[in-house]
Tab-separated table of C-alpha atoms and ligand atoms in Angstrom:
chain	number	residue	atom	x	y	z
I	1114	MET	CA	-11.612	19.144	16.839
I	1115	GLY	CA	-10.962	15.686	18.310
I	1116	ALA	CA	-7.558	14.227	18.319
I	1117	ALA	CA	-6.188	11.552	15.888
I	1118	SER	CA	-4.824	8.063	17.013
I	1119	PHE	CA	-3.366	4.977	16.558
I	1120	SER	CA	-4.814	1.651	18.230
I	1121	LEU	CA	-3.184	-1.965	17.607
I	1122	ASN	CA	-5.791	-4.642	17.862
I	1123	ALA	CA	-3.748	-7.552	16.776
I	1124	ARG	CA	-0.737	-9.098	15.920
I	1125	ASP	CA	0.460	-12.256	13.713
I	1126	GLY	CA	3.822	-12.671	13.272
I	1127	LYS	CA	4.832	-9.130	11.897
I	1128	ALA	CA	1.552	-8.677	10.456
I	1129	ARG	CA	-0.613	-5.892	12.410
I	1130	CYS	CA	-3.944	-5.196	12.263
I	1131	GLY	CA	-5.239	-2.146	13.787
I	1132	VAL	CA	-7.834	1.471	13.819
I	1133	ILE	CA	-6.340	4.599	12.869
I	1134	SER	CA	-8.936	6.843	14.534
I	1135	THR	CA	-9.629	10.590	13.040
I	1136	PRO	CA	-12.601	13.318	13.400
I	1137	ARG	CA	-13.284	12.345	9.679
I	1138	GLY	CA	-13.833	8.603	10.460
I	1139	ASP	CA	-11.586	5.785	11.262
I	1140	ILE	CA	-9.115	3.936	8.938
I	1141	ARG	CA	-9.209	0.082	9.497
I	1142	THR	CA	-5.426	-0.639	8.842
I	1143	PRO	CA	-3.996	-2.741	6.954
I	1144	ALA	CA	-5.238	-0.200	4.948
I	1145	PHE	CA	-5.195	0.178	0.986
I	1146	MET	CA	-5.256	3.898	-0.199
I	1147	PRO	CA	-6.528	4.657	-4.075
I	1148	VAL	CA	-4.884	7.223	-5.606
I	1149	GLY	CA	-7.198	10.846	-6.337
I	1150	THR	CA	-4.028	12.404	-7.828
I	1151	ALA	CA	-6.127	15.396	-9.193
I	1152	ALA	CA	-8.955	15.616	-6.791
I	1153	THR	CA	-10.633	12.407	-8.398
I	1154	VAL	CA	-10.228	8.404	-8.651
I	1155	LYS	CA	-10.267	8.241	-12.466
I	1156	GLY	CA	-13.346	7.331	-13.407
I	1157	MET	CA	-14.989	6.601	-10.509
I	1158	LEU	CA	-17.776	8.579	-8.257
I	1159	PRO	CA	-16.506	8.748	-4.592
I	1160	GLU	CA	-19.429	7.219	-3.163
I	1161	ASN	CA	-18.890	4.351	-5.655
I	1162	VAL	CA	-15.343	4.123	-4.082
I	1163	ARG	CA	-16.272	4.270	-0.851
I	1164	ALA	CA	-18.153	1.402	-1.766
I	1165	THR	CA	-15.603	-1.016	-2.363
I	1166	GLY	CA	-14.398	-0.738	1.524
I	1167	ALA	CA	-11.825	2.487	1.199
I	1168	ASP	CA	-11.452	4.195	4.251
I	1169	VAL	CA	-9.025	7.067	3.066
I	1170	LEU	CA	-7.896	8.239	-0.648
I	1171	LEU	CA	-4.583	9.675	-1.039
I	1172	GLY	CA	-3.793	13.046	-3.130
I	1173	ASN	CA	-0.911	14.920	-4.698
I	1174	THR	CA	0.291	18.022	-3.922
I	1175	TYR	CA	2.048	17.985	-6.566
I	1176	HIS	CA	-0.295	18.035	-8.946
I	1177	LEU	CA	-3.138	19.914	-6.889
I	1178	MET	CA	-0.638	22.567	-6.505
I	1179	LEU	CA	0.059	23.518	-10.070
I	1180	ARG	CA	-3.773	22.747	-10.758
I	1181	PRO	CA	-6.506	23.955	-9.609
I	1182	GLY	CA	-3.818	25.611	-7.194
I	1183	ALA	CA	-4.024	25.176	-3.222
I	1184	GLU	CA	-5.282	28.864	-2.370
I	1185	ARG	CA	-8.237	28.006	-5.089
I	1186	VAL	CA	-8.786	24.656	-3.185
I	1187	ALA	CA	-9.151	26.268	0.312
I	1188	GLN	CA	-11.282	29.074	-1.159
I	1189	LEU	CA	-13.856	26.804	-2.183
I	1190	GLY	CA	-13.408	25.184	1.285
I	1191	GLY	CA	-11.079	22.168	0.817
I	1192	LEU	CA	-10.540	19.283	-0.740
I	1193	HIS	CA	-12.579	16.813	0.852
I	1194	LYS	CA	-15.832	19.475	-0.262
I	1195	PHE	CA	-14.122	20.305	-3.530
I	1196	MET	CA	-13.873	16.413	-4.479
I	1197	ASN	CA	-17.213	15.459	-2.479
I	1198	TRP	CA	-14.864	12.707	-0.343
I	1199	GLN	CA	-16.085	13.656	3.197
I	1200	ARG	CA	-13.667	10.649	4.726
I	1201	PRO	CA	-10.302	11.086	5.266
I	1202	ILE	CA	-7.469	12.377	2.693
I	1203	LEU	CA	-3.954	11.867	2.960
I	1204	THR	CA	-1.750	14.038	0.823
I	1205	ASP	CA	1.895	13.246	-0.102
I	1206	SER	CA	4.329	16.321	0.126
I	1207	GLY	CA	4.967	16.908	-3.533
I	1208	GLY	CA	9.078	16.058	-3.345
I	1209	PHE	CA	8.973	12.489	-5.180
I	1210	GLN	CA	6.547	13.730	-8.149
I	1211	VAL	CA	8.650	16.769	-8.718
I	1212	MET	CA	11.482	14.770	-9.047
I	1213	SER	CA	9.679	12.315	-11.329
I	1214	LEU	CA	7.227	14.964	-13.563
I	1215	ALA	CA	8.794	18.567	-13.242
I	1216	SER	CA	11.380	19.803	-15.634
I	1217	LEU	CA	14.422	22.064	-14.927
I	1218	ARG	CA	14.485	20.946	-11.361
I	1219	LYS	CA	16.984	22.957	-8.947
I	1220	LEU	CA	17.738	21.125	-5.786
I	1221	THR	CA	18.974	23.111	-2.754
I	1222	GLU	CA	19.232	23.273	0.999
I	1223	LYS	CA	16.173	25.474	0.770
I	1224	GLY	CA	14.071	23.137	-1.287
I	1225	VAL	CA	13.246	22.442	-4.822
I	1226	THR	CA	13.100	24.993	-7.638
I	1227	PHE	CA	11.132	23.916	-10.802
I	1228	ARG	CA	9.038	24.320	-14.024
I	1229	SER	CA	5.544	22.785	-13.900
I	1230	HIS	CA	4.933	20.076	-16.995
I	1231	ILE	CA	1.914	21.586	-17.480
I	1232	ASP	CA	2.653	25.120	-18.772
I	1233	GLY	CA	6.400	25.690	-17.727
I	1234	MET	CA	5.562	28.208	-15.156
I	1235	LYS	CA	8.150	28.485	-12.202
I	1236	TYR	CA	7.579	27.205	-8.699
I	1237	ASP	CA	9.166	26.821	-5.458
I	1238	LEU	CA	8.494	23.619	-3.214
I	1239	THR	CA	10.107	23.815	0.494
I	1240	PRO	CA	9.133	21.656	3.678
I	1241	GLU	CA	7.579	25.092	4.700
I	1242	ARG	CA	4.988	25.505	1.503
I	1243	SER	CA	4.573	22.177	1.076
I	1244	MET	CA	3.396	21.636	4.643
I	1245	GLU	CA	1.029	25.413	3.685
I	1246	ILE	CA	-0.061	23.618	0.589
I	1247	GLN	CA	-1.297	20.374	2.411
I	1248	ARG	CA	-2.592	22.700	5.597
I	1249	LEU	CA	-5.027	24.634	2.658
I	1250	LEU	CA	-5.906	21.571	1.142
I	1251	GLY	CA	-7.530	20.374	4.253
I	1252	SER	CA	-5.146	17.110	4.499
I	1253	ASP	CA	-5.845	14.511	7.456
I	1254	ILE	CA	-2.703	12.770	7.313
I	1255	VAL	CA	-0.003	14.989	5.777
I	1256	MET	CA	3.903	13.965	4.725
I	1257	ALA	CA	6.637	15.484	5.602
I	1258	PHE	CA	8.737	16.885	2.758
I	1259	ASP	CA	11.521	14.988	1.636
I	1260	GLU	CA	13.905	13.892	-1.305
I	1261	CYS	CA	13.821	10.531	-2.801
I	1262	PRO	CA	16.992	9.418	-4.802
I	1263	ALA	CA	16.081	6.906	-7.868
I	1264	LEU	CA	17.552	3.856	-6.700
I	1265	PRO	CA	20.229	2.444	-7.756
I	1266	ALA	CA	22.246	5.230	-5.956
I	1267	ASP	CA	25.721	5.265	-4.269
I	1268	ARG	CA	26.004	5.142	-0.894
I	1269	THR	CA	27.501	8.573	-0.622
I	1270	ARG	CA	24.237	10.189	-2.738
I	1271	LEU	CA	21.871	8.095	-0.355
I	1272	ASN	CA	23.390	8.935	2.662
I	1273	GLU	CA	23.659	12.943	1.998
I	1274	SER	CA	20.165	12.740	0.885
I	1275	MET	CA	18.855	11.058	3.779
I	1276	GLN	CA	20.127	13.294	6.120
I	1277	LEU	CA	19.013	16.448	3.812
I	1278	SER	CA	15.453	15.126	4.323
I	1279	MET	CA	15.845	14.461	8.277
I	1280	ARG	CA	16.912	18.343	8.446
I	1281	TRP	CA	13.283	18.764	6.176
I	1282	ALA	CA	11.672	16.665	8.432
I	1283	GLN	CA	12.683	19.225	11.404
I	1284	ARG	CA	11.339	22.006	9.379
I	1285	SER	CA	8.341	20.173	8.389
I	1286	ARG	CA	7.567	19.737	11.851
I	1287	GLU	CA	7.756	23.044	12.912
I	1288	ALA	CA	6.194	24.253	10.090
I	1289	PHE	CA	3.466	22.228	10.648
I	1290	GLY	CA	2.509	22.888	14.115
I	1291	ASP	CA	0.310	21.728	16.530
I	1292	ARG	CA	-2.871	20.749	14.585
I	1293	PRO	CA	-5.580	18.686	16.409
I	1294	GLY	CA	-7.322	16.038	14.744
I	1295	HIS	CA	-4.609	16.080	11.842
I	1296	MET	CA	-1.292	14.090	11.604
I	1297	LEU	CA	2.016	14.311	10.412
I	1298	PHE	CA	4.155	11.330	8.561
I	1299	GLY	CA	7.716	11.548	8.932
I	1300	ILE	CA	9.360	9.397	6.098
I	1301	GLN	CA	12.471	7.171	5.977
I	1302	GLN	CA	14.977	7.128	3.795
I	1303	GLY	CA	18.454	5.376	3.298
I	1304	GLY	CA	17.811	3.286	0.446
I	1305	LEU	CA	18.535	-0.680	0.855
I	1306	GLU	CA	21.461	0.363	3.537
I	1307	GLN	CA	20.581	-1.071	6.785
I	1308	ASP	CA	22.656	1.290	9.072
I	1309	LEU	CA	21.311	4.680	7.155
I	1310	ARG	CA	17.367	3.168	7.195
I	1311	GLU	CA	18.130	3.307	11.370
I	1312	GLU	CA	20.148	6.336	11.474
I	1313	SER	CA	16.739	7.835	9.649
I	1314	ALA	CA	14.353	6.076	11.943
I	1315	LYS	CA	16.414	7.862	15.167
I	1316	ALA	CA	16.090	11.150	13.498
I	1317	LEU	CA	12.921	10.907	12.950
I	1318	THR	CA	11.863	9.285	16.125
I	1319	GLU	CA	13.344	11.830	17.996
I	1320	ILE	CA	11.641	14.415	16.474
I	1321	GLY	CA	8.405	12.880	16.718
I	1322	PHE	CA	5.394	12.223	14.063
I	1323	ASP	CA	2.084	10.550	14.281
I	1324	GLY	CA	3.243	7.905	11.685
I	1325	TYR	CA	6.092	7.018	9.955
I	1326	ALA	CA	6.530	6.000	6.116
I	1327	VAL	CA	9.279	3.853	4.699
I	1328	GLY	CA	10.101	5.907	1.905
I	1329	GLY	CA	12.488	5.510	-1.262
I	1330	LEU	CA	11.281	2.172	-2.313
I	1331	ALA	CA	9.078	0.701	-5.215
I	1332	VAL	CA	11.615	3.061	-7.456
I	1333	GLY	CA	12.798	0.069	-9.505
I	1334	GLU	CA	14.354	-1.701	-7.471
I	1335	GLY	CA	12.555	-4.854	-7.897
I	1336	GLN	CA	10.371	-7.252	-5.485
I	1337	GLU	CA	13.276	-9.041	-4.097
I	1338	ALA	CA	15.209	-5.994	-2.985
I	1339	MET	CA	12.266	-4.088	-1.639
I	1340	PHE	CA	11.487	-7.128	0.723
I	1341	GLY	CA	14.861	-7.398	1.846
I	1342	CYS	CA	14.676	-4.329	2.829
I	1343	LEU	CA	11.428	-4.599	4.582
I	1344	ASP	CA	13.140	-7.004	5.884
I	1345	PHE	CA	14.260	-4.950	8.388
I	1346	ALA	CA	13.316	-1.346	7.895
I	1347	PRO	CA	9.572	-1.537	9.544
I	1348	ASP	CA	11.133	-2.839	12.754
I	1349	GLN	CA	13.296	0.196	12.591
I	1350	LEU	CA	10.375	2.129	13.555
I	1351	PRO	CA	8.091	3.029	16.282
I	1352	GLU	CA	5.799	0.104	17.151
I	1353	ASP	CA	3.062	2.292	18.536
I	1354	LYS	CA	2.450	4.328	15.190
I	1355	PRO	CA	1.110	3.514	11.988
I	1356	ARG	CA	3.776	2.422	9.229
I	1357	TYR	CA	3.313	3.218	5.400
I	1358	LEU	CA	4.949	1.729	2.615
I	1359	MET	CA	4.503	4.525	-0.150
I	1360	GLY	CA	3.655	3.664	-3.890
I	1361	VAL	CA	2.959	0.038	-3.221
I	1362	GLY	CA	1.990	-1.787	-5.260
I	1363	LYS	CA	1.022	-5.312	-6.893
I	1364	PRO	CA	-1.339	-7.466	-5.156
I	1365	ALA	CA	1.589	-10.036	-4.176
I	1366	ASP	CA	3.845	-6.976	-3.270
I	1367	ILE	CA	1.015	-5.505	-0.558
I	1368	VAL	CA	0.931	-9.470	1.172
I	1369	GLY	CA	4.465	-9.387	1.328
I	1370	ALA	CA	4.649	-6.091	2.820
I	1371	VAL	CA	1.946	-6.723	5.029
I	1372	ALA	CA	3.666	-9.667	6.067
I	1373	ARG	CA	6.651	-7.573	7.268
I	1374	GLY	CA	4.960	-5.027	9.337
I	1375	ILE	CA	3.494	-2.483	7.083
I	1376	ASP	CA	-0.022	-0.631	7.765
I	1377	MET	CA	-0.731	1.363	5.214
I	1378	MET	CA	-0.414	1.566	1.174
I	1379	ASP	CA	-1.132	3.451	-1.764
I	1380	CYS	CA	-0.943	2.782	-5.764
I	1381	VAL	CA	-2.277	3.611	-9.073
I	1382	LEU	CA	-2.269	0.621	-10.117
I	1383	PRO	CA	-5.909	-0.711	-9.995
I	1384	SER	CA	-6.795	2.633	-11.380
I	1385	ARG	CA	-4.160	2.945	-14.205
I	1386	SER	CA	-4.798	-0.909	-14.851
I	1387	GLY	CA	-8.188	-0.729	-15.238
I	1388	ARG	CA	-8.102	2.264	-17.947
I	1389	THR	CA	-5.744	0.019	-20.177
I	1390	GLY	CA	-7.720	-2.928	-19.885
I	1391	GLN	CA	-5.902	-4.715	-17.212
I	1392	ALA	CA	-7.666	-6.426	-14.305
I	1393	TRP	CA	-6.651	-8.117	-11.213
I	1394	THR	CA	-8.267	-10.915	-9.591
I	1395	ARG	CA	-7.749	-13.606	-7.130
I	1396	ARG	CA	-6.066	-15.620	-9.880
I	1397	GLY	CA	-3.494	-13.235	-11.240
I	1398	GLN	CA	-3.851	-10.279	-14.041
I	1399	VAL	CA	-6.396	-10.409	-17.150
I	1400	ASN	CA	-5.924	-8.407	-20.291
I	1401	LEU	CA	-9.396	-8.275	-21.437
I	1402	ARG	CA	-7.860	-6.992	-24.512
I	1403	ASN	CA	-7.143	-10.263	-25.367
I	1404	ALA	CA	-9.161	-12.157	-27.967
I	1405	ARG	CA	-9.918	-14.861	-25.703
I	1406	HIS	CA	-12.662	-12.902	-24.212
I	1407	ALA	CA	-14.827	-12.278	-27.391
I	1408	ASP	CA	-17.097	-14.934	-26.903
I	1409	ASP	CA	-16.748	-15.387	-23.165
I	1410	PRO	CA	-20.397	-14.819	-21.205
I	1411	ARG	CA	-18.912	-15.345	-18.081
I	1412	PRO	CA	-18.077	-12.810	-15.645
I	1413	LEU	CA	-14.538	-11.900	-15.158
I	1414	ASP	CA	-14.556	-13.294	-11.764
I	1415	GLU	CA	-17.665	-15.445	-10.408
I	1416	HIS	CA	-16.636	-14.871	-6.729
I	1417	CYS	CA	-16.607	-11.060	-7.108
I	1418	SER	CA	-19.728	-9.091	-5.823
I	1419	CYS	CA	-18.476	-5.679	-7.301
I	1420	PRO	CA	-21.346	-4.133	-9.789
I	1421	CYS	CA	-18.710	-5.022	-12.953
I	1422	CYS	CA	-18.627	-8.829	-12.345
I	1423	GLN	CA	-22.362	-8.996	-10.650
I	1424	SER	CA	-23.938	-7.586	-14.287
I	1425	TYR	CA	-21.573	-7.845	-17.109
I	1426	SER	CA	-19.736	-10.501	-19.280
I	1427	ARG	CA	-15.902	-10.808	-19.985
I	1428	ALA	CA	-17.354	-10.231	-23.556
I	1429	TYR	CA	-18.718	-7.402	-23.033
I	1430	LEU	CA	-15.583	-5.883	-21.150
I	1431	HIS	CA	-13.626	-7.154	-24.118
I	1432	HIS	CA	-16.014	-5.110	-26.611
I	1433	VAL	CA	-16.117	-1.670	-24.695
I	1434	THR	CA	-12.143	-2.117	-23.869
I	1435	ARG	CA	-11.063	-2.428	-27.700
I	1436	SER	CA	-13.779	-0.058	-28.636
I	1437	LYS	CA	-12.166	2.192	-25.849
I	1438	GLU	CA	-15.864	3.348	-24.168
I	1439	MET	CA	-15.651	5.252	-21.474
I	1440	ILE	CA	-17.349	2.405	-19.216
I	1441	ALA	CA	-14.437	0.273	-19.784
I	1442	GLY	CA	-12.016	2.062	-17.552
I	1443	THR	CA	-15.038	2.490	-15.234
I	1444	LEU	CA	-15.980	-1.077	-14.764
I	1445	LEU	CA	-12.569	-2.678	-14.482
I	1446	THR	CA	-11.211	0.397	-11.942
I	1447	TRP	CA	-14.383	-0.467	-10.068
I	1448	HIS	CA	-13.773	-4.345	-9.697
I	1449	ASN	CA	-9.732	-3.748	-9.372
I	1450	LEU	CA	-10.550	-1.244	-6.552
I	1451	HIS	CA	-13.095	-3.949	-4.802
I	1452	TYR	CA	-10.656	-6.859	-5.287
I	1453	TYR	CA	-7.738	-4.729	-3.726
I	1454	GLN	CA	-10.032	-3.549	-0.431
I	1455	GLU	CA	-11.452	-7.434	-0.479
I	1456	LEU	CA	-7.759	-8.433	-0.030
I	1457	MET	CA	-6.927	-5.732	2.580
I	1458	GLU	CA	-10.238	-7.043	4.519
I	1459	GLY	CA	-8.974	-10.925	4.019
I	1460	MET	CA	-5.576	-10.143	5.382
I	1461	ARG	CA	-7.605	-7.905	8.225
I	1462	ALA	CA	-9.697	-10.882	9.534
I	1463	ALA	CA	-6.663	-13.099	9.229
I	1464	ILE	CA	-4.502	-11.197	11.348
I	1465	SER	CA	-7.615	-10.849	13.946
I	1466	GLU	CA	-7.690	-14.549	13.806
I	1467	GLY	CA	-4.374	-15.525	14.124
I	1468	ARG	CA	-4.163	-17.324	10.580
I	1469	PHE	CA	-2.440	-14.614	8.455
I	1470	ALA	CA	0.570	-17.318	7.279
I	1471	SER	CA	-1.863	-19.757	5.800
I	1472	PHE	CA	-3.713	-17.022	4.542
I	1473	GLN	CA	-0.506	-15.828	2.506
I	1474	THR	CA	0.383	-19.542	1.284
I	1475	ASP	CA	-3.336	-19.649	0.073
I	1476	PHE	CA	-3.239	-16.317	-1.580
I	1477	GLU	CA	0.056	-16.937	-3.399
I	1478	ALA	CA	-0.971	-20.200	-4.758
I	1479	GLU	CA	-4.275	-19.048	-5.948
I	1480	PHE	CA	-3.145	-16.097	-7.523
I	1481	GLY	CA	-0.180	-17.893	-9.046
I	1482	SER	CA	-2.988	-20.370	-10.590
I	1483	GLY	CA	-3.339	-18.076	-13.737
I	1484	ASP	CA	-6.857	-17.169	-14.925
I	1485	ILE	CA	-9.714	-19.627	-15.651
I	1486	GLU	CA	-9.673	-22.192	-18.838
I	1487	LEU	CA	-11.001	-21.210	-22.043
I	1488	LEU	CA	-14.787	-22.235	-22.708
Y	1919	LIG	ZN1	-15.477	-7.955	-9.574
């Protein structure tokens, strides 16, 4: 297997455009990764997710280790084969979801013990086990195992947690070993504290990773605080490696993060919103459950080339959403993923052509303009 690498092709202000090359294909950055939590992007066939422009999917270690189990996936030929997605997959380390989903968690220096939210079975998750699970799944981009404290948290707690995550980062690096063609990303912690973030970045850089995530954000601190932290956090990380902001976000969060030097993002929002009748368009969020769409023969977005907008009216989307038809989630997820990928493509082109600032201004004006007028 060949090596995996990252090359930067263009810079515009702090925004960057590049390519992560892996043996399973290239990932164009800035990249948005749809979330395939339980080995599926809910309601979508993999080839259709690919057709929206996605180069890489995210899989969740926590969910997959509980069901169907990492050893079973490995036995069946790995996650790519299992879920019929042959392009790159990034997996998280499981740490964040243990903290948000599992019960009876016990945190020690060694790792986390918890009970499954599915059947109450007891599990251990350590840096070593997380690396093993992600290897069994066959993940192309592996995340170091870390601890993510909920915000707000006091400085003492943030510092202790960050120090623990750095010791776990070292153990993750050792357990990952040398795996050509696969990448291991470290995760910066430190809450909103600039000096803790700096210390974390130094510790990670010393260990040496193939990419670096800004962790511990998008956990309820709000956009202003998140952007405040992103004004310095990405600058503390190595310039020649990809920078990944985990769990973000809404379209405006994504554009703001790219403007601050972030290269990769993931979020359940386009697919989760799609399943609850919410669409994201160039003109902001649209709720298809709203009665104003009941007689509207127009597409969701007349300028969108996705199958949902090409062939279905707002009236139909309103009807299938209200009737809880399966196709409602599929059509709206399809549109949302298409919109997100088009936004990424627009940013990559703007950065390459040195016009990112005007792209951002136009995006904000149009996004804030609200949905089209009633007929
Ligand atoms: Zn569309």
